[in-house]
Structure formats: C-alpha cells, structure tokens
Amino acid sequence: MTAVEAIALTRIYHQKGRPDVTALAGLDLTVAEGEVHGLLGPNGAGKSTFMRILATVLLPTSGSARVLGHDVVADHTQVRRQLAVVFGGDRGLYPRLSARHNLRYWAALYRLDGRTAARRADELLTEMGLADRADDRVETYSTGMRQRLHLARGLIADPRVLLLDEPTNGLDPVAAHQLRGIIRGLADSGRTVLLATHDMAEAEAVCDRVTMINHGRVIATEAPRQLARWITTCERVDADGAGEEVLARIKELPGVGEVTSDGDGSVSIAVDSRETAGLVLQRLLDSGVTSVRTAMPSLEEVYLHLLREEAR
Amino acid sequence: MSLFVAAARLQIGQIFSDRDYTIELVRAPLLAVVFLALVRQADRPDLLANALLAPILMALFGMALSISGEIVDADRWMGLLEPTIATPVPFPRLVLHRIVTTTLVSLIIAVEVCLVSIAGFGIVPVVHHPWMFAVVAVLTLAAMVGWSLLMSALFVATRTARTFQNTLSYPFMLLGGVFVPVDQLPGWMQPVGRLVFLSWSSDLLRDAMAAPPVTSVAARTGMVVLLGAAGLGLGLLLLRRVLRRVRATGTLGLR
C-alpha cells in the first residue's frame, strides 16, 4: 500500500511587495508503506514545505497529496489520526513542564486513555534514554535530549506514518548518531518514516530510498547505494603547491574532470571514481606534492552533477 | 486522560510556572486593600460592594487578557502551534478547555479578596441575594470564557498581542463599569459601555450584594448571556477563519 503520494504538488508563497516564492513546483512522489524514505535537499529546497502539507498544517496551492489514501486537504482529520510530525529544533515542547507531563498531554491530544498514555510515556521515555530525567523540566534538557523527546512525542500515539523534519539538526555527532540508530529502529516496527534532511550521510545510513529535491522538484529517487555512487562520482582531490607541469599531466588522465586553481597554490581536481582519485594522488605524490587530500562532495556539487546528468 | 483533564493540567502547570501569569493573584489583594481603605476613610459603606468587586473583576479580566488571550500566541511562539494543529483534536475545543481552566483558576482571586476584607478590615462580605449573585457570577465567568476565546483569536490574527492587550485592558474595564457604574459615566460613553458584558455583570453583582430588590433581572442577565454568547460565537468563527488563513498563507508557525 502507498503510505504517501504527492501528485503535481505545488506551493507558492505570496508575500506583499515581494516576488512570489515557489517552494514546491509540481512535486511527484510515492512512498510505500513501511519504508524509511529520505527527502534530501539543501535549505530552501522545499522539504519542510512538503512536510507541512503532509502534516495538514499548510495548504497546497495546487496538486494533491494523500497519506494512507486520505487527501490531506479534504480528509485532514483522518490524516491527523494516522500521522505524526516531528519538527527539528529547540521549540515544540512546553519547556516549563516535565518530559512526562509533555508526553501525557500529547497523548491526550491523540485521544489515548489515561492508562495507555501513562504506559506509552514510560515506554518511550525508557526507549529514548530519558527515564532518569522524566520528571525534570524540559528547559533543563540538552539539545540532544530535547530531540529525543520530540521523537517520543511523535511516537506517543503509535502513528503509522511519521514525518521527521531535520531531526538531527543542531545535534553533536554522538547525539546525531544515537538518534539515527533510533530512527533506523523505527523501520523495523513497520512504520513509514519520511525523513527530511540535508545530510547525505544521514540519508544513506537510515533510508531505504532517497529522493533528492531542489527548487521544489524531484531530481531523482534512488536507493542509498546509488546515493553512495553519486558521492563517489563527485569525489575530488585537493592539493597545495602542485606545479603547472604536474597538473598538465594529471589533466591527461582519463576520468579527470575540471581542475580549478584558486591562485594561492591550492588546486581542486574533480574525478569520476575512486580509482581515478588514486591515480591523481599517486601523480601528485610522485612529483613531490605532499599536501594532498580527497574530499567528499558537498550536496550542491552532487546536485550540479545530477542536473548535468539530467541535461545530457 | 480526558482532553479536558489534560488541557486543565497543562494550563495549571503553565500558569503556576510563570510569574507573569500569577501577577493578578498578587495585585488583586493589594488593590482590595486600597479600595477598602478608601471606602473606610471616606466613610462610605454603601460603596463596599464596589470596593470588593472591582479588584475581583479587574483581575478576572486581566487574567482573561494576559493568560487566556495569549494561549494561541504563546503556543505559536514556542513552536507548538503546528504540532498541536496536526493532532486529531479540534483546536478550538482545546483552546476553550484551557480558557475555562484559566477562568476557574482566577476564582482564587475572589477568595483572596474576601480574606483581605475579613482579616484586614474585619468586614464580612454580605450578599443579600445569594442565588442571583451565584447565577450572575457563573454567567459572567462563561461570558469571560467567550470573550477570552475571541481575544485569543484576535491575538493570532494581529500578531501584536502585547500592544493589543495593553491598549484594551483599561478602557474595557472602565467601559465595563468595573470601577464606576456605567450609569455614572458621561452620557456618550454609556451606550458603548453597554456593549461590554462586564457593564451588565458588574451592575448585577453589585445589586445582588445590596439589600434592595434587584430590578429587571431577566433582561439584564439576558444581556450578559447575549454578549457572552456573541463573544464565544465570534471567537469560534474568527479562530476557525484565522487558522484556515494561516494554513493558507503559511504563517502558522511564524513567531
């Protein structure tokens, strides 16, 4: 069964005295039930707008979106019963109340009876590693603890579809890793998770499939294996102090793309595979250049690559 | 846990964890001291009901504005509005439950003022028409809930809650006859004052405390009901429209 379906979904923001902003420009996307689906894109790509439309807190300008077969505009009550949304950041919880109090309140908003709410709150607080601080005010929590509590809030009513909008944003690497482990665990429970992120490594670690969007449009939907291929394809070699002669020889190598020099002796060499990167590194080292490193591409670089591919 | 209990627990937790929200609980007894001292100094026992009711009604209205009126705006500020709207609970009902809780909590003020009167001035408040007083008090609280909902919706619509709040507070209390009965305001002000439910409530409550029989009870309580219901109806209508509008404009989550 399809958990999430968007057809030609468009959202345009009208602002007084400013040009309109198109956040979604005819987005088409299908997410199967039980899938952890990554929504990958830079800031402003349209990820959060899409999440908000699915969560029924934002109306689309045109097109349609369905969650478990229910239209997000016409059947928003049905959608809300089966879906929960977790927005990233520090906000979104009552800071002066305890974690337990927050969770029980949210449980009531999903019509859970008192006993079930108390049990679910206890379970989730334990699962998220917050049981010891369950009765402390949320304002005393670290960012990582708040994010885990956000996730617990989203799970309180055991939703079939969970939307996570950049849940690891602002977390330190350890806390982010911990949260990713929890998110991966959600997949095993058969839940559908739609994860918006701008972190390629996160998407690769957690998702069954990944959709890259930019300017409100789908660029590609692939398995993470393909994502890893994109990353490898766009790998580059950076070096300092490479002379013109060695650069000329490197440019002759098959698989070497653009070579850009920034004028202060450092150079960036685009390569199409790990093997080519190895050859480039070898030539640099043979010519006495020791300040060399390979670098992962930025999200933007992968986008540019994909857009170029698309144009071919 | 029922929705009302959850909303009540949340609201009580919110009120008592924020000093700004409990300010009326401190201000009302102090005002009662001032008003009762003035009545005693002027030797005007006929104004005792005014001295007792003024701080209570002021505080009730103050809490309605500062706490109930800010419910939606404060949730929006804390990033809670979007996740709340995304739940299956009808949002206006949730807001109403929280407003009712706030209004019930504000009844502490009546107890405080009575204690000030008894312990500080040796005056035991006497209500000559207790049943009528009770009925009008309940209707006044219900009307307060209705108008709080309206203000709550207005605060979201305008997004300038504080200015709105500060501007509205005292003119409304003056027009509501909280300090001085509306009949004693300048002639041109009286029709405006009669549009404020508090003007009918405060007159009726003062009359219910006094010995003479209360006249035109049905018509006057009817006005409290009518204006209270108007506030509630307008509040529900406006809140629904505002929510629809902010969902359409994409400003639901904005601070």
PDB file of N, CA, C and O in Angstrom, chain B residues 33-76:
ATOM      1  N   VAL B  33      -7.021  46.034  49.271  1.00  0.00           N
ATOM      2  CA  VAL B  33      -6.611  46.809  50.450  1.00  0.00           C
ATOM      3  C   VAL B  33      -6.827  48.299  50.174  1.00  0.00           C
ATOM      4  O   VAL B  33      -7.410  49.031  50.995  1.00  0.00           O
ATOM      5  N   VAL B  34      -6.392  48.750  49.004  1.00  0.00           N
ATOM      6  CA  VAL B  34      -6.508  50.178  48.650  1.00  0.00           C
ATOM      7  C   VAL B  34      -7.983  50.595  48.600  1.00  0.00           C
ATOM      8  O   VAL B  34      -8.395  51.596  49.214  1.00  0.00           O
ATOM      9  N   PHE B  35      -8.810  49.838  47.881  1.00  0.00           N
ATOM     10  CA  PHE B  35     -10.224  50.210  47.716  1.00  0.00           C
ATOM     11  C   PHE B  35     -10.970  50.178  49.057  1.00  0.00           C
ATOM     12  O   PHE B  35     -11.751  51.084  49.374  1.00  0.00           O
ATOM     13  N   LEU B  36     -10.705  49.150  49.848  1.00  0.00           N
ATOM     14  CA  LEU B  36     -11.401  49.049  51.137  1.00  0.00           C
ATOM     15  C   LEU B  36     -10.955  50.175  52.078  1.00  0.00           C
ATOM     16  O   LEU B  36     -11.769  50.729  52.837  1.00  0.00           O
ATOM     17  N   ALA B  37      -9.671  50.530  52.011  1.00  0.00           N
ATOM     18  CA  ALA B  37      -9.175  51.629  52.854  1.00  0.00           C
ATOM     19  C   ALA B  37      -9.828  52.948  52.431  1.00  0.00           C
ATOM     20  O   ALA B  37     -10.190  53.783  53.292  1.00  0.00           O
ATOM     21  N   LEU B  38     -10.014  53.142  51.128  1.00  0.00           N
ATOM     22  CA  LEU B  38     -10.660  54.365  50.634  1.00  0.00           C
ATOM     23  C   LEU B  38     -12.108  54.448  51.124  1.00  0.00           C
ATOM     24  O   LEU B  38     -12.583  55.506  51.546  1.00  0.00           O
ATOM     25  N   VAL B  39     -12.802  53.307  51.052  1.00  0.00           N
ATOM     26  CA  VAL B  39     -14.209  53.276  51.482  1.00  0.00           C
ATOM     27  C   VAL B  39     -14.310  53.606  52.972  1.00  0.00           C
ATOM     28  O   VAL B  39     -15.156  54.386  53.407  1.00  0.00           O
ATOM     29  N   ARG B  40     -13.387  53.025  53.729  1.00  0.00           N
ATOM     30  CA  ARG B  40     -13.406  53.281  55.171  1.00  0.00           C
ATOM     31  C   ARG B  40     -13.056  54.742  55.456  1.00  0.00           C
ATOM     32  O   ARG B  40     -13.693  55.409  56.271  1.00  0.00           O
ATOM     33  N   GLN B  41     -12.020  55.259  54.790  1.00  0.00           N
ATOM     34  CA  GLN B  41     -11.573  56.637  55.005  1.00  0.00           C
ATOM     35  C   GLN B  41     -12.693  57.632  54.676  1.00  0.00           C
ATOM     36  O   GLN B  41     -12.906  58.607  55.381  1.00  0.00           O
ATOM     37  N   ALA B  42     -13.413  57.338  53.567  1.00  0.00           N
ATOM     38  CA  ALA B  42     -14.484  58.246  53.133  1.00  0.00           C
ATOM     39  C   ALA B  42     -15.788  57.993  53.889  1.00  0.00           C
ATOM     40  O   ALA B  42     -16.773  58.710  53.677  1.00  0.00           O
ATOM     41  N   ASP B  43     -15.759  56.961  54.715  1.00  0.00           N
ATOM     42  CA  ASP B  43     -16.966  56.562  55.469  1.00  0.00           C
ATOM     43  C   ASP B  43     -18.155  56.372  54.513  1.00  0.00           C
ATOM     44  O   ASP B  43     -19.210  56.982  54.692  1.00  0.00           O
ATOM     45  N   ARG B  44     -17.919  55.527  53.500  1.00  0.00           N
ATOM     46  CA  ARG B  44     -18.970  55.250  52.516  1.00  0.00           C
ATOM     47  C   ARG B  44     -19.254  53.747  52.460  1.00  0.00           C
ATOM     48  O   ARG B  44     -18.876  53.064  51.513  1.00  0.00           O
ATOM     49  N   PRO B  45     -19.925  53.213  53.484  1.00  0.00           N
ATOM     50  CA  PRO B  45     -20.212  51.762  53.463  1.00  0.00           C
ATOM     51  C   PRO B  45     -21.073  51.353  52.269  1.00  0.00           C
ATOM     52  O   PRO B  45     -21.073  50.188  51.880  1.00  0.00           O
ATOM     53  N   ASP B  46     -21.793  52.318  51.683  1.00  0.00           N
ATOM     54  CA  ASP B  46     -22.612  51.998  50.510  1.00  0.00           C
ATOM     55  C   ASP B  46     -21.754  51.596  49.305  1.00  0.00           C
ATOM     56  O   ASP B  46     -22.263  51.007  48.338  1.00  0.00           O
ATOM     57  N   LEU B  47     -20.450  51.920  49.358  1.00  0.00           N
ATOM     58  CA  LEU B  47     -19.562  51.578  48.229  1.00  0.00           C
ATOM     59  C   LEU B  47     -18.754  50.300  48.481  1.00  0.00           C
ATOM     60  O   LEU B  47     -17.824  49.989  47.730  1.00  0.00           O
ATOM     61  N   LEU B  48     -19.132  49.573  49.545  1.00  0.00           N
ATOM     62  CA  LEU B  48     -18.389  48.365  49.906  1.00  0.00           C
ATOM     63  C   LEU B  48     -18.398  47.332  48.763  1.00  0.00           C
ATOM     64  O   LEU B  48     -17.371  46.724  48.444  1.00  0.00           O
ATOM     65  N   ALA B  49     -19.573  47.150  48.156  1.00  0.00           N
ATOM     66  CA  ALA B  49     -19.680  46.171  47.049  1.00  0.00           C
ATOM     67  C   ALA B  49     -18.733  46.561  45.913  1.00  0.00           C
ATOM     68  O   ALA B  49     -18.066  45.698  45.317  1.00  0.00           O
ATOM     69  N   ASN B  50     -18.662  47.870  45.623  1.00  0.00           N
ATOM     70  CA  ASN B  50     -17.744  48.338  44.569  1.00  0.00           C
ATOM     71  C   ASN B  50     -16.295  47.982  44.931  1.00  0.00           C
ATOM     72  O   ASN B  50     -15.530  47.502  44.088  1.00  0.00           O
ATOM     73  N   ALA B  51     -15.939  48.243  46.199  1.00  0.00           N
ATOM     74  CA  ALA B  51     -14.560  48.014  46.638  1.00  0.00           C
ATOM     75  C   ALA B  51     -14.192  46.532  46.586  1.00  0.00           C
ATOM     76  O   ALA B  51     -13.035  46.181  46.322  1.00  0.00           O
ATOM     77  N   LEU B  52     -15.169  45.685  46.848  1.00  0.00           N
ATOM     78  CA  LEU B  52     -14.881  44.246  46.824  1.00  0.00           C
ATOM     79  C   LEU B  52     -14.888  43.682  45.396  1.00  0.00           C
ATOM     80  O   LEU B  52     -14.051  42.857  45.034  1.00  0.00           O
ATOM     81  N   LEU B  53     -15.847  44.126  44.603  1.00  0.00           N
ATOM     82  CA  LEU B  53     -15.994  43.548  43.251  1.00  0.00           C
ATOM     83  C   LEU B  53     -14.964  44.081  42.253  1.00  0.00           C
ATOM     84  O   LEU B  53     -14.532  43.348  41.364  1.00  0.00           O
ATOM     85  N   ALA B  54     -14.573  45.357  42.438  1.00  0.00           N
ATOM     86  CA  ALA B  54     -13.638  45.950  41.457  1.00  0.00           C
ATOM     87  C   ALA B  54     -12.341  45.147  41.320  1.00  0.00           C
ATOM     88  O   ALA B  54     -11.966  44.763  40.197  1.00  0.00           O
ATOM     89  N   PRO B  55     -11.641  44.848  42.434  1.00  0.00           N
ATOM     90  CA  PRO B  55     -10.382  44.101  42.245  1.00  0.00           C
ATOM     91  C   PRO B  55     -10.607  42.701  41.680  1.00  0.00           C
ATOM     92  O   PRO B  55      -9.770  42.202  40.911  1.00  0.00           O
ATOM     93  N   ILE B  56     -11.756  42.103  42.029  1.00  0.00           N
ATOM     94  CA  ILE B  56     -12.022  40.749  41.512  1.00  0.00           C
ATOM     95  C   ILE B  56     -12.258  40.798  40.002  1.00  0.00           C
ATOM     96  O   ILE B  56     -11.643  40.048  39.235  1.00  0.00           O
ATOM     97  N   LEU B  57     -13.135  41.698  39.575  1.00  0.00           N
ATOM     98  CA  LEU B  57     -13.448  41.773  38.137  1.00  0.00           C
ATOM     99  C   LEU B  57     -12.234  42.228  37.325  1.00  0.00           C
ATOM    100  O   LEU B  57     -11.992  41.741  36.216  1.00  0.00           O
ATOM    101  N   MET B  58     -11.470  43.171  37.920  1.00  0.00           N
ATOM    102  CA  MET B  58     -10.249  43.620  37.223  1.00  0.00           C
ATOM    103  C   MET B  58      -9.292  42.455  37.013  1.00  0.00           C
ATOM    104  O   MET B  58      -8.725  42.275  35.939  1.00  0.00           O
ATOM    105  N   ALA B  59      -9.117  41.671  38.067  1.00  0.00           N
ATOM    106  CA  ALA B  59      -8.175  40.553  37.970  1.00  0.00           C
ATOM    107  C   ALA B  59      -8.686  39.470  37.035  1.00  0.00           C
ATOM    108  O   ALA B  59      -7.914  38.886  36.268  1.00  0.00           O
ATOM    109  N   LEU B  60      -9.994  39.201  37.099  1.00  0.00           N
ATOM    110  CA  LEU B  60     -10.577  38.205  36.189  1.00  0.00           C
ATOM    111  C   LEU B  60     -10.346  38.622  34.743  1.00  0.00           C
ATOM    112  O   LEU B  60      -9.920  37.821  33.902  1.00  0.00           O
ATOM    113  N   PHE B  61     -10.620  39.899  34.474  1.00  0.00           N
ATOM    114  CA  PHE B  61     -10.456  40.406  33.120  1.00  0.00           C
ATOM    115  C   PHE B  61      -8.970  40.432  32.733  1.00  0.00           C
ATOM    116  O   PHE B  61      -8.599  40.086  31.610  1.00  0.00           O
ATOM    117  N   GLY B  62      -8.136  40.807  33.715  1.00  0.00           N
ATOM    118  CA  GLY B  62      -6.688  40.839  33.471  1.00  0.00           C
ATOM    119  C   GLY B  62      -6.160  39.459  33.119  1.00  0.00           C
ATOM    120  O   GLY B  62      -5.373  39.291  32.190  1.00  0.00           O
ATOM    121  N   MET B  63      -6.620  38.436  33.850  1.00  0.00           N
ATOM    122  CA  MET B  63      -6.158  37.071  33.565  1.00  0.00           C
ATOM    123  C   MET B  63      -6.719  36.583  32.233  1.00  0.00           C
ATOM    124  O   MET B  63      -6.054  35.843  31.501  1.00  0.00           O
ATOM    125  N   ALA B  64      -7.942  36.997  31.944  1.00  0.00           N
ATOM    126  CA  ALA B  64      -8.533  36.606  30.654  1.00  0.00           C
ATOM    127  C   ALA B  64      -7.681  37.160  29.510  1.00  0.00           C
ATOM    128  O   ALA B  64      -7.402  36.471  28.530  1.00  0.00           O
ATOM    129  N   LEU B  65      -7.240  38.421  29.682  1.00  0.00           N
ATOM    130  CA  LEU B  65      -6.414  39.034  28.632  1.00  0.00           C
ATOM    131  C   LEU B  65      -5.006  38.458  28.591  1.00  0.00           C
ATOM    132  O   LEU B  65      -4.514  38.077  27.539  1.00  0.00           O
ATOM    133  N   SER B  66      -4.375  38.397  29.771  1.00  0.00           N
ATOM    134  CA  SER B  66      -2.955  38.054  29.775  1.00  0.00           C
ATOM    135  C   SER B  66      -2.698  36.564  29.607  1.00  0.00           C
ATOM    136  O   SER B  66      -1.684  36.180  29.036  1.00  0.00           O
ATOM    137  N   ILE B  67      -3.579  35.731  30.119  1.00  0.00           N
ATOM    138  CA  ILE B  67      -3.306  34.285  30.031  1.00  0.00           C
ATOM    139  C   ILE B  67      -4.142  33.651  28.923  1.00  0.00           C
ATOM    140  O   ILE B  67      -3.606  33.093  27.971  1.00  0.00           O
ATOM    141  N   SER B  68      -5.469  33.773  29.049  1.00  0.00           N
ATOM    142  CA  SER B  68      -6.320  33.127  28.037  1.00  0.00           C
ATOM    143  C   SER B  68      -6.053  33.717  26.663  1.00  0.00           C
ATOM    144  O   SER B  68      -5.931  32.991  25.678  1.00  0.00           O
ATOM    145  N   GLY B  69      -5.963  35.047  26.614  1.00  0.00           N
ATOM    146  CA  GLY B  69      -5.767  35.711  25.332  1.00  0.00           C
ATOM    147  C   GLY B  69      -4.466  35.305  24.662  1.00  0.00           C
ATOM    148  O   GLY B  69      -4.349  35.327  23.443  1.00  0.00           O
ATOM    149  N   GLU B  70      -3.510  34.921  25.484  1.00  0.00           N
ATOM    150  CA  GLU B  70      -2.184  34.596  24.923  1.00  0.00           C
ATOM    151  C   GLU B  70      -1.991  33.123  24.621  1.00  0.00           C
ATOM    152  O   GLU B  70      -0.917  32.740  24.146  1.00  0.00           O
ATOM    153  N   ILE B  71      -2.987  32.313  24.916  1.00  0.00           N
ATOM    154  CA  ILE B  71      -2.797  30.858  24.766  1.00  0.00           C
ATOM    155  C   ILE B  71      -2.279  30.496  23.371  1.00  0.00           C
ATOM    156  O   ILE B  71      -1.264  29.825  23.227  1.00  0.00           O
ATOM    157  N   VAL B  72      -2.976  30.970  22.362  1.00  0.00           N
ATOM    158  CA  VAL B  72      -2.610  30.590  20.997  1.00  0.00           C
ATOM    159  C   VAL B  72      -1.291  31.246  20.604  1.00  0.00           C
ATOM    160  O   VAL B  72      -0.412  30.609  20.016  1.00  0.00           O
ATOM    161  N   ASP B  73      -1.167  32.515  20.976  1.00  0.00           N
ATOM    162  CA  ASP B  73       0.041  33.251  20.612  1.00  0.00           C
ATOM    163  C   ASP B  73       1.280  32.653  21.285  1.00  0.00           C
ATOM    164  O   ASP B  73       2.332  32.519  20.661  1.00  0.00           O
ATOM    165  N   ALA B  74       1.143  32.283  22.566  1.00  0.00           N
ATOM    166  CA  ALA B  74       2.281  31.704  23.293  1.00  0.00           C
ATOM    167  C   ALA B  74       2.660  30.349  22.698  1.00  0.00           C
ATOM    168  O   ALA B  74       3.851  30.046  22.545  1.00  0.00           O
ATOM    169  N   ASP B  75       1.678  29.555  22.339  1.00  0.00           N
ATOM    170  CA  ASP B  75       1.963  28.261  21.711  1.00  0.00           C
ATOM    171  C   ASP B  75       2.679  28.456  20.382  1.00  0.00           C
ATOM    172  O   ASP B  75       3.585  27.715  20.031  1.00  0.00           O
ATOM    173  N   ARG B  76       2.235  29.476  19.669  1.00  0.00           N
ATOM    174  CA  ARG B  76       2.871  29.766  18.384  1.00  0.00           C
ATOM    175  C   ARG B  76       4.324  30.160  18.592  1.00  0.00           C
ATOM    176  O   ARG B  76       5.226  29.712  17.904  1.00  0.00           O
TER     177      ARG B  76
END
